[in-house]
Amino acid sequence: MYEMNVLPEDVIKFSGIGCSSKSPTYFMNRSFGFNSLHGRMPSIATGALFGDAHMKGIGVSGDGDSASIGMGQFKHAMRRNMNMVYIVENNGVYGLTKGQFSATAEKGLQLKKQGENPYMPVDICMEALISNATFVARSFAGNPKQVKEILKAAFAHKGIAVLDIISPCVTFNNQENAYHSYAWGKDHEEPLHEISYIAPRSEIMLEQEMMDGEMREVSMHDGSTVILKNLEKGYDPTNRMTALQVLEEAHQNNWLLTGMIYVNTAKPALTDIYNLVDTPLNRLTESDLRPDRAMIDKVNALMF
């Protein structure tokens, strides 16, 4: 946010319940925030972002908060295209309650006190795509450079931007063969592209040492540009069907696919489809909201 010259007062932070939901406490201390109920963060965010549509939302959740108790609210936030960055800190385990399997834990995972997981996992990115999210990305906490560029691109997006961040839990789920461990992530990460974020009005320059590959520019709503250098030639992040295919391929091959998986800048954000006044709703006074007496009489006359 500092590098993008974003004022903390223009951002509102949200979270649910869990280890992940402590995160907003530790950044942008001048921003308003709301730590809500377990799985209910999208409802709180919807109300707040309607209250002041000029604000940008950042929601931080976890795989338990969004993929289990909050799955219904997660999917409705996607289809409504709320103007919010939705970060899921995904570690495949319930760390706050001492190490149970989460809904994103891989089938066959062995945990000390839980035995073997018999269920297929929920894929956060796949669920977001199916629910018509307009920005879907995955990254790995062990690759902070990529995380940073994806965060910038997500914040520049107008609409819902879902970031599935594989975030190893070093206490309860860090065996080397576990899909959410640091060691496994380092060994199995498969970046789709190298990603660079270019702020509005900045000169666009590409580093000379970048390896050959197809370049694709994605223009964001605020005039910024995201430059994707394909490592796998021909991948198009604006094609939803292709995005679904690469996610399924990654699942079949046990790849940790990272990068911008899908983006759609054409769909209006939630508050754009309503005829809102310029003044934030939470600043309107009673006199602004109450119809005058003549209008009330006219409506009553039509009804009766």
XYZ file of C-alpha atoms in Angstrom, residues 98-198:
101
model
C -5.028 -27.426 17.674
C -4.643 -29.243 14.393
C -7.748 -30.787 12.835
C -8.010 -31.283 9.052
C -9.512 -28.334 7.202
C -11.643 -28.591 4.066
C -8.587 -27.839 1.885
C -6.430 -30.637 3.349
C -5.396 -33.194 0.737
C -6.822 -36.699 0.807
C -4.485 -39.094 2.638
C -2.822 -36.389 4.766
C -1.614 -37.807 8.103
C -1.811 -35.573 11.167
C -0.548 -36.611 14.574
C -3.846 -36.412 16.455
C -6.275 -36.846 13.546
C -5.167 -39.958 11.694
C -5.655 -39.976 7.906
C -7.876 -37.547 5.993
C -10.435 -39.546 3.906
C -11.922 -36.613 1.980
C -11.099 -34.841 -1.287
C -10.019 -31.224 -0.753
C -11.831 -28.019 -1.653
C -9.864 -25.950 -4.192
C -10.272 -22.257 -3.311
C -9.380 -21.019 -6.812
C -11.673 -23.528 -8.514
C -14.577 -22.529 -6.237
C -13.930 -18.841 -6.954
C -13.860 -19.418 -10.723
C -17.042 -21.507 -10.697
C -18.741 -18.775 -8.663
C -17.827 -16.141 -11.309
C -15.112 -14.249 -9.440
C -13.475 -11.632 -11.677
C -9.904 -11.989 -10.384
C -8.434 -15.289 -9.185
C -4.804 -15.848 -8.209
C -2.742 -18.245 -6.154
C 0.638 -17.721 -4.563
C 2.926 -19.274 -1.970
C 4.055 -17.552 1.223
C 7.578 -18.791 0.480
C 7.633 -16.627 -2.674
C 7.142 -13.112 -1.255
C 8.143 -11.331 -4.470
C 5.258 -12.944 -6.354
C 2.848 -12.412 -3.444
C 3.673 -8.700 -3.438
C 3.055 -8.189 -7.163
C -0.202 -10.188 -7.040
C -1.402 -8.112 -4.065
C -0.772 -4.916 -6.028
C -2.643 -6.231 -9.064
C -5.526 -7.402 -6.875
C -5.830 -4.020 -5.172
C -5.957 -2.279 -8.570
C -8.807 -4.577 -9.685
C -12.359 -3.255 -9.389
C -14.458 -6.136 -8.147
C -13.714 -9.245 -6.128
C -10.074 -10.346 -6.217
C -9.497 -13.756 -4.630
C -5.971 -14.649 -3.531
C -5.379 -18.213 -2.385
C -2.096 -17.934 -0.487
C -0.605 -21.285 0.517
C 0.638 -20.442 4.008
C 2.423 -23.272 5.848
C 1.416 -23.850 9.475
C 4.770 -24.662 11.038
C 3.111 -25.928 14.234
C 0.505 -28.426 13.032
C 1.014 -29.116 9.317
C 4.609 -28.827 8.169
C 5.638 -32.400 7.289
C 7.767 -32.392 4.149
C 5.230 -34.465 2.183
C 2.200 -32.345 3.190
C 0.871 -30.226 0.321
C 0.632 -27.112 2.507
C 4.135 -27.389 3.964
C 6.998 -25.015 3.214
C 9.262 -27.747 1.828
C 6.570 -29.210 -0.461
C 5.614 -25.782 -1.743
C 9.212 -24.935 -2.594
C 9.669 -28.220 -4.468
C 6.342 -28.228 -6.340
C 5.599 -24.595 -7.162
C 4.763 -24.154 -10.870
C 4.485 -20.439 -11.740
C 2.285 -19.673 -14.756
C 4.217 -16.507 -15.507
C 6.411 -13.816 -14.063
C 4.179 -10.968 -12.958
C 4.997 -7.255 -12.757
C 2.694 -4.459 -11.622
C 3.097 -1.023 -13.209
